[in-house]
Each structure stands twice: as structure tokens, then as C-alpha cells.
Short mmCIF file of C-alpha atoms and ligand atoms in Angstrom, two decimals:
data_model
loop_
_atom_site.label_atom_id
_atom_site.label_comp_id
_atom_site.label_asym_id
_atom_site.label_seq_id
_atom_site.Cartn_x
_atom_site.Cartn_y
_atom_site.Cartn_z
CA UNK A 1 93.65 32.05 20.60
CA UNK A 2 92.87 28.98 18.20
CA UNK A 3 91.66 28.95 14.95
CA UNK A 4 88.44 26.92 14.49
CA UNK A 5 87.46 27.12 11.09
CA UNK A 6 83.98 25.77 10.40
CA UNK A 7 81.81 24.80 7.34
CA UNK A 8 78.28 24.12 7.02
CA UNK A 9 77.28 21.50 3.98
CA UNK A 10 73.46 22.20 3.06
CA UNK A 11 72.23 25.93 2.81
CA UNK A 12 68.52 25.73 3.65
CA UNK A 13 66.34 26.94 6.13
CA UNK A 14 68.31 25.12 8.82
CA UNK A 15 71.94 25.69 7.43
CA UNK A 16 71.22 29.55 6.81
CA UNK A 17 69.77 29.69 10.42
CA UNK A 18 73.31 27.87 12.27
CA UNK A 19 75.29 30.42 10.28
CA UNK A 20 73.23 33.55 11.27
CA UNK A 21 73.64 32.30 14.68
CA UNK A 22 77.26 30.96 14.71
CA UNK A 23 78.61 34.55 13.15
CA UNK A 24 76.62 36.37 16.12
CA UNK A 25 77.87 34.28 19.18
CA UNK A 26 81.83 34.86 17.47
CA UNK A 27 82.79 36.87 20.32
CA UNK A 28 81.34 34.72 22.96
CA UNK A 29 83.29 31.68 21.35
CA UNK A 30 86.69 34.07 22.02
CA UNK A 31 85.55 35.00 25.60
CA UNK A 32 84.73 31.89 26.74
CA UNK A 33 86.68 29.21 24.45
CA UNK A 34 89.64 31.47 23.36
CA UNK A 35 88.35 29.69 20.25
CA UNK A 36 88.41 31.90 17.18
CA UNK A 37 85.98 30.50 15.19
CA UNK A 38 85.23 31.60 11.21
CA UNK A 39 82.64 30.43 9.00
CA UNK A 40 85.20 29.06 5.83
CA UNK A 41 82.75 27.60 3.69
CA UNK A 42 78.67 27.11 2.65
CA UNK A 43 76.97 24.84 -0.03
CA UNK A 44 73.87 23.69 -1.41
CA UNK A 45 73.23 21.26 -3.92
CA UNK A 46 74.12 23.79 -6.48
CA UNK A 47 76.27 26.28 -5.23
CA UNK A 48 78.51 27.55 -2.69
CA UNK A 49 81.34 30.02 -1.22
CA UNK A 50 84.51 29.53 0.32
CA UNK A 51 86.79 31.98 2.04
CA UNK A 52 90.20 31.20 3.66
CA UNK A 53 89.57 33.77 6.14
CA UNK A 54 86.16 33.67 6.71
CA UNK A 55 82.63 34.52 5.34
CA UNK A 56 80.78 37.62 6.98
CA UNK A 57 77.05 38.24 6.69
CA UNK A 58 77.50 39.79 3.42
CA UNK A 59 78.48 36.77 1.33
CA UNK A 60 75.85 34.05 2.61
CA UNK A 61 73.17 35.68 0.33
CA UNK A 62 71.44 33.19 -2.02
CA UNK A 63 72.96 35.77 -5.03
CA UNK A 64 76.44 35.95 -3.49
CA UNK A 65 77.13 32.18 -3.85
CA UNK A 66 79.41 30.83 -6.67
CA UNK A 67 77.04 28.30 -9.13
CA UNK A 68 78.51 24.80 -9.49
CA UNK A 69 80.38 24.97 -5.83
CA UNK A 70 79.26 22.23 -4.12
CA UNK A 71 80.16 18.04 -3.10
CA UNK A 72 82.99 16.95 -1.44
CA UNK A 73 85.20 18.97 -2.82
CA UNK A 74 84.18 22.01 -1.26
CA UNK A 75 85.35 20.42 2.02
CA UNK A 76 88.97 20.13 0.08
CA UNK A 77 89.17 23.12 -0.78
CA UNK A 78 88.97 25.34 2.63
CA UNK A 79 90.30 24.94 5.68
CA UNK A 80 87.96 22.94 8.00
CA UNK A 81 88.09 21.30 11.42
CA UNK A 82 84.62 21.38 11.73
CA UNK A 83 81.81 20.10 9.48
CA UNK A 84 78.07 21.23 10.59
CA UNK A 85 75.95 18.91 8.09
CA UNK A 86 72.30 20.27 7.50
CA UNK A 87 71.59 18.81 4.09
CA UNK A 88 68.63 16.09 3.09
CA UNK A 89 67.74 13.55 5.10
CA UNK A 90 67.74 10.13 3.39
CA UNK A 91 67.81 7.40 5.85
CA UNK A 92 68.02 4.88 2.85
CA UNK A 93 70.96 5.84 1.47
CA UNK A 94 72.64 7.99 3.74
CA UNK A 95 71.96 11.07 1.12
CA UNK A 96 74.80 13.68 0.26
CA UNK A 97 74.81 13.89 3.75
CA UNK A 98 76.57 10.43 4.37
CA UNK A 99 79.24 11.48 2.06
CA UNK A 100 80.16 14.79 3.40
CA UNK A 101 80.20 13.63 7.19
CA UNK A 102 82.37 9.97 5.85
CA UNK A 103 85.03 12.36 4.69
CA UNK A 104 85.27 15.18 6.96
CA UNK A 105 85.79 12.03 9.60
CA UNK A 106 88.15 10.51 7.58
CA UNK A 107 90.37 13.62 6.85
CA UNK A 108 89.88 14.08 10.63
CA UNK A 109 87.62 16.68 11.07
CA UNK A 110 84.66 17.27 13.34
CA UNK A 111 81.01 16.58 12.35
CA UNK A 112 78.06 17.60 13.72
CA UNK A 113 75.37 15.98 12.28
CA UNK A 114 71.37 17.72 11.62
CA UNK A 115 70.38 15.68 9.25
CA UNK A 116 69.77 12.17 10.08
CA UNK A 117 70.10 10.04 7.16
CA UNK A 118 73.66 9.23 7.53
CA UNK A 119 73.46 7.90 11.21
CA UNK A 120 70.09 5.85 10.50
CA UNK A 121 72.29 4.68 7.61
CA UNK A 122 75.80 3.45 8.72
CA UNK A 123 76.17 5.05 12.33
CA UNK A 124 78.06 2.40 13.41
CA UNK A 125 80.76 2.68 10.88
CA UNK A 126 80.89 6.51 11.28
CA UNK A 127 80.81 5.89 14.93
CA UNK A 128 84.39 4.30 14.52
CA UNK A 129 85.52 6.09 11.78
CA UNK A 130 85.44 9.33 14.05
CA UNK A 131 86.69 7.10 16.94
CA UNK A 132 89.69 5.75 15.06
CA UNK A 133 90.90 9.55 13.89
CA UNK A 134 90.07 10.73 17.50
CA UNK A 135 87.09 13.69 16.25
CA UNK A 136 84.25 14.19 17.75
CA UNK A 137 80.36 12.77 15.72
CA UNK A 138 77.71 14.89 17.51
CA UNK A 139 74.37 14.40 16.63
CA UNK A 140 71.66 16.76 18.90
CA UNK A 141 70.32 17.96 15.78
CA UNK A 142 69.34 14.64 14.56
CA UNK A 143 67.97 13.75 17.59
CA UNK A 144 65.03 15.91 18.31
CA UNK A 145 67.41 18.96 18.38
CA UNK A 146 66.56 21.58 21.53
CA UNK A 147 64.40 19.02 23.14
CA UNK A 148 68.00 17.31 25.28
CA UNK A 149 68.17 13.63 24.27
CA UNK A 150 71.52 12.48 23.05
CA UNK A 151 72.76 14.87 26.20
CA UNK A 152 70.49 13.29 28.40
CA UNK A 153 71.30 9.43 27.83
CA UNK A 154 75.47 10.30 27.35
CA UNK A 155 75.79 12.56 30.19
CA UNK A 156 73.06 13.24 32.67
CA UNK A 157 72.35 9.59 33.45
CA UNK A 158 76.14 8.54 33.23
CA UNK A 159 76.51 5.54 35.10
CA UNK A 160 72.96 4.48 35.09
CA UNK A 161 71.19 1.92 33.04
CA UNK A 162 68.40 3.16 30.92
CA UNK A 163 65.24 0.35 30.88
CA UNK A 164 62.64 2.68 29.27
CA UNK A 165 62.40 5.09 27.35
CA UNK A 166 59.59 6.86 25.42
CA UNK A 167 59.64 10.18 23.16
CA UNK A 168 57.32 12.59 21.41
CA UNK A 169 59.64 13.26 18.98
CA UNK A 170 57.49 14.46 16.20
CA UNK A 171 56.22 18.06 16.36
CA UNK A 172 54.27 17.84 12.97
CA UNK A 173 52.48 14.48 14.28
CA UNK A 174 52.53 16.13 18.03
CA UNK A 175 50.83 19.23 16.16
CA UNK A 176 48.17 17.24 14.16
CA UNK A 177 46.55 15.00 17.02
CA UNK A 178 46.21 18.32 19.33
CA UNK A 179 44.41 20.11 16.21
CA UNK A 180 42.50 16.89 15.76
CA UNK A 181 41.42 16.58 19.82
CA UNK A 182 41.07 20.15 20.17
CA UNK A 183 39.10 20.99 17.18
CA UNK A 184 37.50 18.02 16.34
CA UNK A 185 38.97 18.14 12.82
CA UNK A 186 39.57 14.63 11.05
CA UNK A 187 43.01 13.86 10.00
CA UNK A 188 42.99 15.14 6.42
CA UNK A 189 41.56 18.49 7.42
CA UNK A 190 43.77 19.03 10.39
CA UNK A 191 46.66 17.70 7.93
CA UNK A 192 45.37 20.91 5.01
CA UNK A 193 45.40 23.31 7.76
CA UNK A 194 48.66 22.23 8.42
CA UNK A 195 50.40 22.56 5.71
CA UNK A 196 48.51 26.05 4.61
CA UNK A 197 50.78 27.33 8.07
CA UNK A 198 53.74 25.87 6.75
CA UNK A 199 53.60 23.05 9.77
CA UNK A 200 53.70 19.83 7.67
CA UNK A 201 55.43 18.98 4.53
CA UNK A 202 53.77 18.86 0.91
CA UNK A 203 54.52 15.46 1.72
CA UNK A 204 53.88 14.26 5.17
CA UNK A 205 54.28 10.46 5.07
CA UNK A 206 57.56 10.83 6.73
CA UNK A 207 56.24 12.56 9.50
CA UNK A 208 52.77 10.64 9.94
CA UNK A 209 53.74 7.58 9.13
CA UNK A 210 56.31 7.25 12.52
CA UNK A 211 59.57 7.22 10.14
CA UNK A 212 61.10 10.63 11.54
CA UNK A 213 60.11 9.19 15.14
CA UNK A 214 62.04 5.96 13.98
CA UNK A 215 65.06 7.29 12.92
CA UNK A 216 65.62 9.78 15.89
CA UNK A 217 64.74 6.86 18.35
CA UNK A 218 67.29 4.38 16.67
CA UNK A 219 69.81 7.00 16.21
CA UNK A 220 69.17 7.52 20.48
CA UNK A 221 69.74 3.98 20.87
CA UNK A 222 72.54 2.95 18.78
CA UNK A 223 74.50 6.10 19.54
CA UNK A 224 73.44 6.73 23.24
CA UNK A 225 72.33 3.27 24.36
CA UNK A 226 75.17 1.11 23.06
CA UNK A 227 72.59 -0.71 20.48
CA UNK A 228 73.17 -2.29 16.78
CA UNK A 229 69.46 -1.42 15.46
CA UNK A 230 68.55 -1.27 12.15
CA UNK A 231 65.50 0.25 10.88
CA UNK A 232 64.10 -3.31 10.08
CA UNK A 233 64.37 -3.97 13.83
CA UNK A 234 61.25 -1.10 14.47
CA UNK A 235 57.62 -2.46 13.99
CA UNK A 236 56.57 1.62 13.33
CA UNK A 237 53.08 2.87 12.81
CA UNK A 238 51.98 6.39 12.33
CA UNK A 239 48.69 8.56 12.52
CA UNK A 240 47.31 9.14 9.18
CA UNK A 241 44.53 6.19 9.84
CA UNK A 242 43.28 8.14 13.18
CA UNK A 243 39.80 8.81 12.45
CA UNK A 244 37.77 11.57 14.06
CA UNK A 245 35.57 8.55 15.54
CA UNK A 246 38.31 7.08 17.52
CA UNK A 247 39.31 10.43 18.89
CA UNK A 248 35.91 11.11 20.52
CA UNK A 249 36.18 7.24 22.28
CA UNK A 250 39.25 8.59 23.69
CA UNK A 251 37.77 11.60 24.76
CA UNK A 252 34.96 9.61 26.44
CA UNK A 253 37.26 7.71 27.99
CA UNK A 254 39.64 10.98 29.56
CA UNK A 255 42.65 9.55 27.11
CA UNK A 256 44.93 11.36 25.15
CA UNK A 257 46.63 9.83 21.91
CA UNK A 258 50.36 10.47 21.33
CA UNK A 259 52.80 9.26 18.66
CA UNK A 260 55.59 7.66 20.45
CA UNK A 261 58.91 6.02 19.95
CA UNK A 262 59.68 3.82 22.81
CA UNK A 263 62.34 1.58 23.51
CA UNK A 264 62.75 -0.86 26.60
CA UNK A 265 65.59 -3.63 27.90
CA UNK A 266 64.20 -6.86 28.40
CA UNK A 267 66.28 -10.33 28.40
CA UNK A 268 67.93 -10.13 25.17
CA UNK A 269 68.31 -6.77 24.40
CA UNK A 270 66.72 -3.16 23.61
CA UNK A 271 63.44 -3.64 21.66
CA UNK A 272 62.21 -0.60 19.93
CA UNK A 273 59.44 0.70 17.94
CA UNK A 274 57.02 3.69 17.17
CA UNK A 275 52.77 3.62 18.00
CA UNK A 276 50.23 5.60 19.04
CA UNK A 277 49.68 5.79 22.96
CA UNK A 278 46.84 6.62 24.97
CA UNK A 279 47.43 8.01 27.98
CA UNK A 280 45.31 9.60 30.84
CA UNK A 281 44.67 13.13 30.71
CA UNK A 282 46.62 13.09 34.25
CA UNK A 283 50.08 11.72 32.57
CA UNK A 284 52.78 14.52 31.54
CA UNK A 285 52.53 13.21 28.08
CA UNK A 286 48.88 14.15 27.90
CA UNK A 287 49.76 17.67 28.68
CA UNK A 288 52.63 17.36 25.93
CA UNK A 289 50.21 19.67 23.34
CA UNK A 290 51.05 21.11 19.68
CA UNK A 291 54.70 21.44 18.39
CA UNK A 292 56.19 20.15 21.90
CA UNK A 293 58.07 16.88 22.20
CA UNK A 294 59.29 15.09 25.14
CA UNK A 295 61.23 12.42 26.40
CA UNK A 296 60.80 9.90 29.76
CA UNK A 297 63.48 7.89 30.73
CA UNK A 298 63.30 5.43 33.63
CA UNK A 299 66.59 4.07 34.79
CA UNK A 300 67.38 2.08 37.36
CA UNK A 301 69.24 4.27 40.07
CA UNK A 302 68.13 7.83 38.84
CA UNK A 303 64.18 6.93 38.63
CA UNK A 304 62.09 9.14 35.55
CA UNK A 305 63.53 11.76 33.91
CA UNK A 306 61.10 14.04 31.85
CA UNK A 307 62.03 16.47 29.91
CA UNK A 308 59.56 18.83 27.48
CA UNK A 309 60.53 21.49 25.02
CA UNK A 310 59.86 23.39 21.49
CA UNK A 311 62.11 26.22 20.45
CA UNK A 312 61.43 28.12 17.37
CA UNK A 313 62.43 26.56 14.09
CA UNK A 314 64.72 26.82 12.47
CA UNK A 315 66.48 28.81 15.12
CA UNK A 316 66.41 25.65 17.60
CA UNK A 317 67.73 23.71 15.81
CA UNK A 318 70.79 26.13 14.85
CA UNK A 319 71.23 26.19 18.63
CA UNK A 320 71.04 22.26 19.23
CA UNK A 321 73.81 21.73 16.58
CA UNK A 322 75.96 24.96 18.14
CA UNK A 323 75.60 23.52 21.32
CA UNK A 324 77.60 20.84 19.80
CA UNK A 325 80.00 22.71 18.83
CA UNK A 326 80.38 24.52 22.18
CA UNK A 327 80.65 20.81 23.48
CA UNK A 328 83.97 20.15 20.72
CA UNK A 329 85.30 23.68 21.98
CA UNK A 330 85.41 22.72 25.53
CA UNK A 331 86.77 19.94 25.14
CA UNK A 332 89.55 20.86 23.51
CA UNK A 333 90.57 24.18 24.68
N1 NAP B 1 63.62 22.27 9.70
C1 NAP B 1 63.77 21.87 10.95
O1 NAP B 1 63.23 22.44 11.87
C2 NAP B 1 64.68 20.68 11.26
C3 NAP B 1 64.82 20.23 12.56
C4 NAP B 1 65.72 19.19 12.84
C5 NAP B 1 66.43 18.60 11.80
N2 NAP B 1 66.24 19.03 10.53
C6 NAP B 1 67.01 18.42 9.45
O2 NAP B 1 67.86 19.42 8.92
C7 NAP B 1 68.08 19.18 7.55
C8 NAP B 1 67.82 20.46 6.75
O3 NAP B 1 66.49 20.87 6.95
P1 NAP B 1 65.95 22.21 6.26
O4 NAP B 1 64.63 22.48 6.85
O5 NAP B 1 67.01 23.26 6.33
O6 NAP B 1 65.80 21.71 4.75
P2 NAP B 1 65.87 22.60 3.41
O7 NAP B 1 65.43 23.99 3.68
O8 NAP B 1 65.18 21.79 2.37
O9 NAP B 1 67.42 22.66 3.07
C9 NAP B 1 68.14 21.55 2.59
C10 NAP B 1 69.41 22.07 1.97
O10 NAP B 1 70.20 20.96 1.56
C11 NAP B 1 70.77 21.31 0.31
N3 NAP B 1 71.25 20.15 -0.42
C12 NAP B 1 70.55 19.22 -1.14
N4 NAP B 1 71.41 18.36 -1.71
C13 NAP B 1 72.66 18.78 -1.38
C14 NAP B 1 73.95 18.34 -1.71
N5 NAP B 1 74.15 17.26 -2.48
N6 NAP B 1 75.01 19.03 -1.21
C15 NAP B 1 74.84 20.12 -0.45
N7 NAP B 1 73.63 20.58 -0.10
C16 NAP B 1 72.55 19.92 -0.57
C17 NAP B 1 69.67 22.05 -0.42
O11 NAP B 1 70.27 22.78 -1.49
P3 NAP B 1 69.39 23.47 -2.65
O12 NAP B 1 68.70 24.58 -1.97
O13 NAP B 1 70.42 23.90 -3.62
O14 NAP B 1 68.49 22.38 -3.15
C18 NAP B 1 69.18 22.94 0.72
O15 NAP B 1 70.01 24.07 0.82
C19 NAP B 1 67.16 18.01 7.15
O16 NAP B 1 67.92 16.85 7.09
C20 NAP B 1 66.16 17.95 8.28
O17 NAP B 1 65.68 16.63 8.49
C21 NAP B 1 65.40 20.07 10.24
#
């Protein structure tokens, strides 16, 4: 039986959630992977825990956590082989995450990536830093997490070429136009009731304004498509100027507005970008309501591929990134 020894930088909702759910499925990870696979170390921005041997249930309480144990060196202090990063994202800088994920690769340790600042920031170099120490990036939690999308492009369609592809990859944005159609609400009352149900963010800019849908779609491209995108390369526009006006004209007209990243191969490359779509009431997008995303692809041997999902949060997305690590398991048993 191997030791896999696995720690999780970034103790919120999400982190809490893979480590709830990564001490449960231990015995399956034995059974299936003769993996045995402990939970060595936790941190947030201010605190932490380590334990050579593993930390149980009883020690990832908020209280049980050691003040002041937390950065990089938290990774040098406990044994590691895999990093599970669920910390801010901060697609300008990379955020802590960047840092954490850079030298776990280095060292040459998994990472499996949730957050998505450090891709959208320099996934190309972490790209080869993981492929020059032979470790495994995985990113489905960055990349619209249970809804398959990395999975989909690296191995369902294997061998195919990808010309189109376009995602509802927002649930908050996904959320507020259904609330909007279906209750004729305008965008800043739709947006209130919102965040009262703990849907969108205090702030939602990053949501509305297409720049989650952004990074998820470039992250898709550059790490599943081959592409060198930058954020600069996306013209992206969001919702908050959809006015209660313009959703009764689409009404009229049997149209449905969706926020969508889309990407497509023409002549000189992938061009990308996020907008809001119309589509007929008919289309599977239109039927693509609340907290649901989606993704089409249309490729050239397989034809369109649609898939449509929405798991509950933050559990999902605990599963998304432990599928992951199921994926690193396998492969090396
Ligand atoms: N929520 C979802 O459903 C979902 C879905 C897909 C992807 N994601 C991504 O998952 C990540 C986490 O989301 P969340 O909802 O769990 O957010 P959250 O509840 O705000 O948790 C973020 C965690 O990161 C910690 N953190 C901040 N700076 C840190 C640092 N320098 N070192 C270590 N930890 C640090 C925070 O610590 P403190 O508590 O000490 O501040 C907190 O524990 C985000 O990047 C998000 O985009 C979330």
C-alpha cells in the first residue's frame, strides 16, 4: 500500500468541504488505489495544522488550528505529494495561490488547482514547470468544477479537433437572468434577492461582469486547447446593464439570454471571448435555467457534445478537485 500524503492550502468553505470528503472516501482510496492517503496538513491565511501522520476530523476545527501557521512554509514542513489549492482567486497576480502551487511543482509535488488565479496568471509556465519535474497540474476545479470540461476537451474528444465551443459557466450570472425572465425582476432586485440567499457575492462584479466566465474559458483553452491566451486577448461583457425592458423584447421574440464564454478556430487561431446570447427557447441552452452551467463543443469528427450539470456547493466542487486526485492515483498505482 502507498503512502499519499495530501495537503490542502486555503481553509474556507471549499477547502473544509474537499477535506470532509477526502477523510470519508479513505477506505475507498485503499480498495481501489491501494493508495493510503492522509490529510498531512491545512491552512488559511492565518493559521494552520500539520501532522506527520495525518489529521482526523477532530483537528480541522476552526479552534483546533495553530495561529500564525500558514505560507509556503507549511508545505516544508509536512510530508506532501499532493497539494489541493482552494485559496483566493486573483487572476492579476496569481494570489497566494500562485505561490503555493509554483512550489509544490517545483519540489515535485502534485497540484490540483480550485482556485483559478494562478492558471489565468502564468499557466503556461506552471504548465512546464509540472512537466519538467514529471507531476501532474489538474485543474477541474478551476474550470467549472462538476460540470466535465477540462475532462471533456483532454480525454473524451482525444484525437479530435475542437472548432467551437461555448459555456454557461457562471451559476451566479446563470441564476440572475432566470430570476430576471422568470420573475420579471430588474437586475438590481434580482441581484438583492440574490445575495440575501447567499447566491451572489457582496461583490458581484466578478461574476456579472463575464470575468469568472473569462478566466475558466481561457484556462479551457490554454490548458485543454493547446492556446497562449491572455486575458487581454477576451473582448468580455457581462449582465449588470440587462434591463427589465430588454428582457420582455426577448420574451416577445421566444429568446432566451445567456452569459456565455465561447471560443472558435478560424484561420489564425482560437478567438475567444464572453457575451450575452440569445437563443431560441427550442436550443438546450435555453433550457440551461438557475445555478446550471453547460458546455457545447462541436468538433470535427465527434459532432456536438453537450453536457449540463450543478452539484451542490461546496460539496461539488470538493468532488471535481477529488476526482483529480483519483485521476493522479490511477495513474500511478
Ligand atoms: N465556492 C464555490 O462553490 C467554488 C467553486 C469553484 C471554485 N471556487 C474557488 O475556490 C476557492 C475557494 O473558494 P471558497 O468559497 O472556499 O472561498 P472562502 O470561503 O473565502 O475561502 C478562502 C480561503 O482561503 C484562505 N486564504 C486567504 N489567503 C490565504 C493565504 N495567503 N494562504 C492560505 N490560505 C489563504 C482564507 O483564509 P482565512 O479564512 O484565514 O481568510 C480562506 O480559508 C476560490 O478561489 C474560488 O474561486 C469556489
Amino acid at each position: 500500500m502507498r503512502r499519499w500524503n495530501v495537503a490542502i492550502t486555503g481553509f474556507g468553505r471549499v477547502g473544509k468541504a474537499v477535506a470532509a470528503l477526502l477523510l470519508s472516501r479513505r477506505a475507498r482510496y485503499q480498495a481501489l488505489y491501494e493508495a493510503d492517503v492522509r490529510l498531512t496538513a491545512i491552512c488559511g491565511s492565518r493559521a494552520g495544522s500539520i501532522n506527520d501522520d495525518g489529521l482526523g476530523e477532530g483537528r480541522l476545527a476552526e479552534n483546533e488550528l495553530t495561529p500564525g501557521l500558514s505560507g509556503i512554509t507549511v508545505l516544508a514542513s509536512a510530508p506532501v505529494d499532493v497539494l489541493i489549492e482552494a485559496g483566493p482567486t486573483d487572476f492579476r497576480t496569481g494570489g497566494p495561490g500562485y505561490g503555493y502551487i509554483k512550489a509544490a511543482l517545483a519540489a515535485g509535488r502534485h497540484a490540483i488547482a480550485i482556485s483559478k488565479g494562478a492558471l489565468v496568471f502564468d499557466g503556461r509556465g506552471l504548465r512546464a514547470l509540472a512537466e519538467r519535474n514529471e507531476v501532474s497540474l489538474k485543474i477541474s476545479g478551476a474550470t467549472a468544477a462538476a460540470l466535465p470540461t477540462i475532462d471533456l476537451l483532454e480525454y473524451n474528444l482525444a484525437g479530435c479537433e475542437v472548432l467551437r465551443v461555448e459555456g454557461i459557466l457562471n451559476a451566479t450570472s446563470n441564476h440572475l437572468l432566470t430570476a430576471m425572465a422568470e420573475q420579471g425582476l430588474d437586475f438590481a432586485e434580482a441581484l438583492r434577492r440574490a445575495q440575501r440567499a447567499g447566491i451572489a457575492e457582496a461583490d458581484p462584479s466578478f461574476d456579472t461582469g463575464g470575468w469568472d466566465t473569462a478566466c475558466k474559458l481561457l484556462i479551457l483553452a490554454n490548458f485543454g486547447l493547446g492556446a497562449d491566451l491572455a486575458l487581454d486577448d477576451l473582448s468580455v461583457g457581462g449582465i449588470q446593464n440587462v434591463t427589465r425592458a430588454q428582457m420582455e423584447e426577448w420574451r416577445a421574440a421566444g429568446l432566451v439570454p445567456k452569459l456565455v464564454g465561447h471560443l472558435a478556430r478560424s484561420g489564425d487561431g482560437l478567438h475567444a471571448g464572453v457575451e450575452l446570447r440569445t437563443y431560441p427557447a427550442s436550443d438546450a441552452f435555453a433550457l440551461v435555467q438557475g445555478k446550471n452551467k453547460a458546455i457545447r463543443v462541436t468538433t470535427d469528427a465527434m459532432g456536438e457534445i453537450l453536457a449540463v450539470g450543478c452539484g451542490p456547493e461546496p460539496m461539488a466542487t470538493a468532488a471535481a478537485a477529488l476526482k483529480d486526485l483519483e485521476h493522479i492515483l490511477m495513474r500511478r498505482r
